[in-house]
Coordinates of N, CA and C in Angstrom, one line a residue:
X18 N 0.8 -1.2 0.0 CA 0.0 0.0 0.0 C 0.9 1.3 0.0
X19 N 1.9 1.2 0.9 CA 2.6 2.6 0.9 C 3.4 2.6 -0.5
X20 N 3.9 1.6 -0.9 CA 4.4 1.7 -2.4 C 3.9 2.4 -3.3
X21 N 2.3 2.1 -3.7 CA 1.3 2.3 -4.5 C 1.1 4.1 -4.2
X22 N 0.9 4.2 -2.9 CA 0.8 6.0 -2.6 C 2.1 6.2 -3.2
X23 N 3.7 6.2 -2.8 CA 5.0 6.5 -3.2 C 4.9 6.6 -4.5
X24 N 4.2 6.0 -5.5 CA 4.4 5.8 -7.2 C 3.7 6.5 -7.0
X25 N 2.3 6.7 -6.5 CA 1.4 7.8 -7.2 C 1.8 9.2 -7.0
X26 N 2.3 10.0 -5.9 CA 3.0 10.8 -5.6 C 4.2 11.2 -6.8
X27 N 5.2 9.9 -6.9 CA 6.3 10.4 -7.7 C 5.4 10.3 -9.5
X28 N 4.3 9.8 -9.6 CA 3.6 10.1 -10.9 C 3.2 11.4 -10.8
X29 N 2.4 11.9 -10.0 CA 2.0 13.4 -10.0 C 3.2 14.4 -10.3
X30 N 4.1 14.3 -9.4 CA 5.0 15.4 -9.4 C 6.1 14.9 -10.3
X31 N 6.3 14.0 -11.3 CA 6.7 13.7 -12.9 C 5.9 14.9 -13.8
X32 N 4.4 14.7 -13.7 CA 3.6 15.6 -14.8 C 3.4 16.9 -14.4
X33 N 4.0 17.1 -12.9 CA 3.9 18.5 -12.7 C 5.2 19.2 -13.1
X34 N 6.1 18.4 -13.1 CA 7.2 19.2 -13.8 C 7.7 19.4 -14.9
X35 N 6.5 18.2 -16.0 CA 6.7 17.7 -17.0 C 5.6 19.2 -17.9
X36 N 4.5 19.4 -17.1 CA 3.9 20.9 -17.4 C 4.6 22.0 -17.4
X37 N 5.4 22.2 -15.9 CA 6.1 23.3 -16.2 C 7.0 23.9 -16.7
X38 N 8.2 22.4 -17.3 CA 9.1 22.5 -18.0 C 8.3 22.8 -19.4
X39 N 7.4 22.6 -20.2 CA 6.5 22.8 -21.0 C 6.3 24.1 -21.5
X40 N 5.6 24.7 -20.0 CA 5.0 25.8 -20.4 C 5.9 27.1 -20.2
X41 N 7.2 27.1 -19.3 CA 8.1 27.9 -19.6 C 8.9 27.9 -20.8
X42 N 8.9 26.5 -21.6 CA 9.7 26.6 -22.9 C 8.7 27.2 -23.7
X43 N 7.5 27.3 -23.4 CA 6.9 28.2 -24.7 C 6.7 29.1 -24.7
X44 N 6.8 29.6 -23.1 CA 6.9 31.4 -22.5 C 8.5 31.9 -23.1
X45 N 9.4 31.1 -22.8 CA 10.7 31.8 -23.4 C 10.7 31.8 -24.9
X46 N 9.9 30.5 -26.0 CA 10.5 30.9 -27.2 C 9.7 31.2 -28.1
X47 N 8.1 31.3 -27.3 CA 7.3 31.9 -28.6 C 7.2 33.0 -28.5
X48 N 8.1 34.0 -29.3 CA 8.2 35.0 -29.6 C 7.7 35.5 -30.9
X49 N 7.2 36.5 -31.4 CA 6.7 37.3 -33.0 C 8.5 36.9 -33.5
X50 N 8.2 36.7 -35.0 CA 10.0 36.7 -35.8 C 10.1 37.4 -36.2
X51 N 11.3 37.8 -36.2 CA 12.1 39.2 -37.1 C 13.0 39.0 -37.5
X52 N 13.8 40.1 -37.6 CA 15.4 39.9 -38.8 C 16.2 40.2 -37.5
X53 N 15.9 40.5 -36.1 CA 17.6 40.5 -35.5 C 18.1 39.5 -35.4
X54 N 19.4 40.0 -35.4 CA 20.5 39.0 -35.8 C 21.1 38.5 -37.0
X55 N 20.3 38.7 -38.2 CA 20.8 38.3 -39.4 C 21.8 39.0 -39.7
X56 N 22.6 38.6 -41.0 CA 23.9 39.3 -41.1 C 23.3 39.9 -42.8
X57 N 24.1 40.9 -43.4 CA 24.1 41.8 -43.9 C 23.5 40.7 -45.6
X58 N 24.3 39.6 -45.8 CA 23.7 38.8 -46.8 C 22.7 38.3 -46.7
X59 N 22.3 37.7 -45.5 CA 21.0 36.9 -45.4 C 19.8 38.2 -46.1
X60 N 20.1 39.5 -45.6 CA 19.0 40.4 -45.8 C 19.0 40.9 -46.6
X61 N 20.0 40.8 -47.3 CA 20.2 41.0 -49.0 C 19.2 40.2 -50.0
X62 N 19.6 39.0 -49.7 CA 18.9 37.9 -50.2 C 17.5 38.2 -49.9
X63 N 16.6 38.3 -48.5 CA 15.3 38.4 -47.9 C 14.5 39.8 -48.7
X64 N 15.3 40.8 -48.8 CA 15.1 42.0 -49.2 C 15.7 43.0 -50.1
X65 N 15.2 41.9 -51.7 CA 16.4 42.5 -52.7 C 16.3 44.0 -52.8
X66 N 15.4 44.9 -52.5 CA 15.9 46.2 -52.4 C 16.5 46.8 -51.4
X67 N 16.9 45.9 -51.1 CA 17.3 46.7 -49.6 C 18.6 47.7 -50.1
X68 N 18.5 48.7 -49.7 CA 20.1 50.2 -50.0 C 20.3 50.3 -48.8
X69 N 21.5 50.9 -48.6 CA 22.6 51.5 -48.1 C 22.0 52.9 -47.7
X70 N 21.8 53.1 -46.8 CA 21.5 54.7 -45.9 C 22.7 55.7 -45.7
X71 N 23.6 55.3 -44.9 CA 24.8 55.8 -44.3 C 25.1 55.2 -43.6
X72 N 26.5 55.2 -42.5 CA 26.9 55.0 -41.5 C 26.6 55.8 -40.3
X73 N 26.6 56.2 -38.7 CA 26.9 56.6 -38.2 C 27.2 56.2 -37.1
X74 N 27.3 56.8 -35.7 CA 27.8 56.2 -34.5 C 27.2 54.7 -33.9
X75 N 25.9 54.7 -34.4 CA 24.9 53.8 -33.6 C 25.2 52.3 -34.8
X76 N 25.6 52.8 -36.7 CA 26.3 51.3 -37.0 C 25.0 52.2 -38.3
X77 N 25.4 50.9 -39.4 CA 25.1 50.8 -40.5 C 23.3 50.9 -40.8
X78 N 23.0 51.5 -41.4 CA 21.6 52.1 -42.0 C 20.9 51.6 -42.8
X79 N 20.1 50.8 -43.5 CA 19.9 50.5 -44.6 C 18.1 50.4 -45.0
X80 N 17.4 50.6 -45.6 CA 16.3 50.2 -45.8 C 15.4 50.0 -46.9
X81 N 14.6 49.3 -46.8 CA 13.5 48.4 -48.2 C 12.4 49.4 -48.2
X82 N 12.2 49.5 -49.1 CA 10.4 50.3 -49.7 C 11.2 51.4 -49.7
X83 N 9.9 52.3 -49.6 CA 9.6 53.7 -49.6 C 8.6 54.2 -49.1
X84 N 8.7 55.3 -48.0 CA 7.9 55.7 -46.9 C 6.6 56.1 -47.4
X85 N 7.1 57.2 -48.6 CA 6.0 57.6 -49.3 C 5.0 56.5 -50.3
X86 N 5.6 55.2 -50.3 CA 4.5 54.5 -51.0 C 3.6 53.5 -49.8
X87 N 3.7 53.6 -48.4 CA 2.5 53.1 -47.8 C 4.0 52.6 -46.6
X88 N 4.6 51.1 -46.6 CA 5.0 50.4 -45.4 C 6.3 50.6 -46.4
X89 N 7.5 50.4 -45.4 CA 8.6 50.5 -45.5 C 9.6 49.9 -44.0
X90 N 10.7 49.6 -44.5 CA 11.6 48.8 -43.2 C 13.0 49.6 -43.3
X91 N 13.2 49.8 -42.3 CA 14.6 50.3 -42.0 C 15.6 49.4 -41.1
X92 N 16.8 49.1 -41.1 CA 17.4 48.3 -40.1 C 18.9 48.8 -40.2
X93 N 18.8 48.7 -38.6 CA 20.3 49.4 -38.0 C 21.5 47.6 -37.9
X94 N 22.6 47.9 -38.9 CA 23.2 46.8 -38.6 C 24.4 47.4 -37.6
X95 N 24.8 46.3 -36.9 CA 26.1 46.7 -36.2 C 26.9 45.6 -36.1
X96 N 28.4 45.3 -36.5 CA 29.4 44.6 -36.4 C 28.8 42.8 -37.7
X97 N 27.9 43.5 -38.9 CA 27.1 42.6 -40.2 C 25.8 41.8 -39.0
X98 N 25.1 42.4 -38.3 CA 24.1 41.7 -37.7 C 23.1 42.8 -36.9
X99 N 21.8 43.0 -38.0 CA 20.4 43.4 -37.2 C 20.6 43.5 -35.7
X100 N 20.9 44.8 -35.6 CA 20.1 45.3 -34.1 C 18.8 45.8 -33.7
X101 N 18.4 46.5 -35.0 CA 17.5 47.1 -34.9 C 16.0 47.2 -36.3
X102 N 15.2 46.6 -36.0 CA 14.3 46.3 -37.3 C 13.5 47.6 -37.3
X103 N 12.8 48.5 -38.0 CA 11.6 49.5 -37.9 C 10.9 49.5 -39.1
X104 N 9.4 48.6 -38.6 CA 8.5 49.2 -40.0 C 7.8 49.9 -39.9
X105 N 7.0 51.1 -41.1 CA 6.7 52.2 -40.6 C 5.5 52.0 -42.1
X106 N 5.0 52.1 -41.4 CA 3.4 52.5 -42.2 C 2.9 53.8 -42.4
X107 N 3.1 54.8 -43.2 CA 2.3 55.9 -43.4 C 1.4 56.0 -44.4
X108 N 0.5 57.0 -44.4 CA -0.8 57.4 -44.9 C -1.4 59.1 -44.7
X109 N -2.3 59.1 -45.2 CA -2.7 60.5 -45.3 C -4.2 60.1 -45.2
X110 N -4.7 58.9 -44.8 CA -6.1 58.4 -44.4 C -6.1 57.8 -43.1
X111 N -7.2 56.7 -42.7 CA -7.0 55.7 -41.7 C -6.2 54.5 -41.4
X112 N -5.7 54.3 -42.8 CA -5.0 52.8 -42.8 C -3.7 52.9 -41.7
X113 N -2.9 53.7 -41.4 CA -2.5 53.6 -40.7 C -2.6 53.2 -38.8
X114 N -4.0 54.6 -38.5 CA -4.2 53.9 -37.9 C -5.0 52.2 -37.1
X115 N -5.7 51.9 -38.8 CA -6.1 50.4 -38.6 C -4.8 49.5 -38.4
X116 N -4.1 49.8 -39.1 CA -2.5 49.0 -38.9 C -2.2 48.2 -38.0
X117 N -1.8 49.9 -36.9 CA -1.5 50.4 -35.8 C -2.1 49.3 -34.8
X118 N -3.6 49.5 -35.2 CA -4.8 49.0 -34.3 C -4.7 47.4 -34.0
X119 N -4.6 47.0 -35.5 CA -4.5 45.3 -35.6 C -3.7 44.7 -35.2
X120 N -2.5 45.4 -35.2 CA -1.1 44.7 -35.4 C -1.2 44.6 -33.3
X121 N -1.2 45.8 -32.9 CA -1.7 45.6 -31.1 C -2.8 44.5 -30.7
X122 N -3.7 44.5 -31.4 CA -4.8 43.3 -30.9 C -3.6 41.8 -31.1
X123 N -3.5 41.9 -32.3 CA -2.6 40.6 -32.9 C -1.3 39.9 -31.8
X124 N -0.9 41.1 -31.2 CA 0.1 40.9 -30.6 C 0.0 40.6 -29.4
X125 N -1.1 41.7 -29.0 CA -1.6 41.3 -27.5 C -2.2 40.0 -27.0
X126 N -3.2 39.7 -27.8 CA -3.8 38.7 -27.8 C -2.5 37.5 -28.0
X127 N -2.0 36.9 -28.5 CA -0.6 36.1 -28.3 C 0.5 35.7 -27.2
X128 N 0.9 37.2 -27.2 CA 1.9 37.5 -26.1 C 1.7 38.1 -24.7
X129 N 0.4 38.1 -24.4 CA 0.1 39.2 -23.7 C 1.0 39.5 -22.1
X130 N 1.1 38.3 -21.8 CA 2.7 38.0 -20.8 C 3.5 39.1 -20.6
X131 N 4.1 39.2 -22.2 CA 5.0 40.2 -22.6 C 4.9 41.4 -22.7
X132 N 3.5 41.8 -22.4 CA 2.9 43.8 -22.5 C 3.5 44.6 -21.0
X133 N 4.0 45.6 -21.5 CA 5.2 46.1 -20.5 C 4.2 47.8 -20.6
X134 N 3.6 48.1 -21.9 CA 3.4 49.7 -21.6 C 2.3 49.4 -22.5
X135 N 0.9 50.0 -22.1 CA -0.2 50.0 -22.9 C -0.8 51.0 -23.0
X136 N -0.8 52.2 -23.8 CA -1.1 53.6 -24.0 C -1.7 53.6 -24.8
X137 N -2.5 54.9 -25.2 CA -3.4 54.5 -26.1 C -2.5 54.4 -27.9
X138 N -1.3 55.4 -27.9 CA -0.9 55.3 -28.7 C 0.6 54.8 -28.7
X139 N 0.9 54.0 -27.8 CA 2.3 53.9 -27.6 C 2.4 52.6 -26.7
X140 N 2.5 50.9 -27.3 CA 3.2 49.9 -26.7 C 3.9 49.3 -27.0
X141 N 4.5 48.7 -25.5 CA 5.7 47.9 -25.5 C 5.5 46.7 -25.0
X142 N 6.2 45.7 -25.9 CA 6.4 44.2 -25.4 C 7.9 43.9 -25.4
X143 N 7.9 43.3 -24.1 CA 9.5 42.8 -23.8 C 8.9 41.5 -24.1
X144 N 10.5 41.0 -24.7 CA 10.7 39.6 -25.0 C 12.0 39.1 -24.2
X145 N 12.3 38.1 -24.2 CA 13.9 37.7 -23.5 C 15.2 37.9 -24.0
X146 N 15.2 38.5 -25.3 CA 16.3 38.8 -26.3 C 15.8 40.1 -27.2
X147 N 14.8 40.6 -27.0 CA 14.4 42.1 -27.5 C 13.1 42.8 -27.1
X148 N 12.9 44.0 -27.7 CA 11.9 44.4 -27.0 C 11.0 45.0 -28.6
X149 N 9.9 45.6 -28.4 CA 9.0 45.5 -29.5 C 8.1 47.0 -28.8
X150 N 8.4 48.2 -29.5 CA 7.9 48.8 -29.5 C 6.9 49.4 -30.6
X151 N 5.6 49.9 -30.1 CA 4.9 50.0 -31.4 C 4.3 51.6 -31.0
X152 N 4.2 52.8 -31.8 CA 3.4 53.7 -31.9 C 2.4 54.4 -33.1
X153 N 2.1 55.5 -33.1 CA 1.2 55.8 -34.0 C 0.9 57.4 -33.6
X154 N 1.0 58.1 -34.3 CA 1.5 59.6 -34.6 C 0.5 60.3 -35.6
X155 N 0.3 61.2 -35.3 CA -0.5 62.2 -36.8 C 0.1 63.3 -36.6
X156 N 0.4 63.7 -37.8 CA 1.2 65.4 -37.7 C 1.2 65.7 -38.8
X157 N 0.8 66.7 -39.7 CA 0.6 67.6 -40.8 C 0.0 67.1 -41.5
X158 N -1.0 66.2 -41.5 CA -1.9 65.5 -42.1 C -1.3 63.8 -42.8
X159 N -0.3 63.5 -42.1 CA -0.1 62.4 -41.9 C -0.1 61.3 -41.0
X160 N -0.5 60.3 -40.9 CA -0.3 59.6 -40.2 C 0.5 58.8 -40.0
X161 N 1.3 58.0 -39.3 CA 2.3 57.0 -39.6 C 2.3 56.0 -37.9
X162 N 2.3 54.9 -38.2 CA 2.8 53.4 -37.8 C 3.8 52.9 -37.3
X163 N 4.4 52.8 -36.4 CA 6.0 52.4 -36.5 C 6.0 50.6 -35.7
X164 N 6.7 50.0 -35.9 CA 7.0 49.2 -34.9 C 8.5 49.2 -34.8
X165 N 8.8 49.1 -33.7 CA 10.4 48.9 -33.7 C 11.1 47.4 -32.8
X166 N 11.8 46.9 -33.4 CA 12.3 46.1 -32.6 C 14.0 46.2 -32.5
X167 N 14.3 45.7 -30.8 CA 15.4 46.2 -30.9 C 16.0 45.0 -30.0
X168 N 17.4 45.2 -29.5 CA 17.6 44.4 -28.7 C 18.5 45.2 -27.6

């Protein structure tokens, strides 16, 4: 009899660790994907327009689209590897701010663990290896979208 309790005991606390080892590996790695960390060819390849900006203090510049044709991506490289991803949605209507709007339900609803600043026009999700900033702006009759990820 005491055997039978001792298995059942060490069966419980088998599946209780066997949960929590579980459910923290999907808290640390399901994360939204991006480009940090890639090196300078991978995002060549991913983003055949991608140009050359400039250099400055903070590291290499480069970005895909055109601001003025709706979404566009910018990315800060430093030492050939993404530090920094930003996509930016502008408009001179609402689409921006629906963007804005979806892309925060989308995110929230997934991650929501990870919601660090919830404003009406300004949030942040920390992740374990970056952070995810999203805003949304009007000024001179534009509108514009940002999301930033950084590490």
């Amino acid at each position: 009899m005491q055997s039978i309790k001792k298995s059942m005991i060490m069966t419980r606390l088998f599946f209780i660790t066997l949960f929590l080892c579980v459910t923290f590996n999907a808290y640390t790695y399901d994360s939204p994907g991006n480009n940090l960390g890639k090196n300078l060819y991978t995002m060549k390849q991913e983003f055949p327009e991608l140009r050359y900006l400039g250099t400055d203090a903070s590291g290499d510049r480069y970005q895909d689209g055109y601001t003025e044709e709706g979404i566009s991506f910018y990315f800060l490289l430093r030492n050939n590897a993404v530090v920094e991803e930003c996509i930016i949605c502008d408009s001179n209507d609402g689409f921006s701010q629906m963007w804005f709007s979806e892309m925060w339900k989308s995110f929230a609803s997934k991650w929501p663990y990870s919601v660090k600043v919830n404003k009406p026009f300004s949030k942040m999700f920390d992740f374990s290896t970056f952070k995810i900033l999203m805003t949304f702006s009007s000024e001179n009759g534009i509108n514009r979208a940002t999301i930033l990820y950084s590490r």
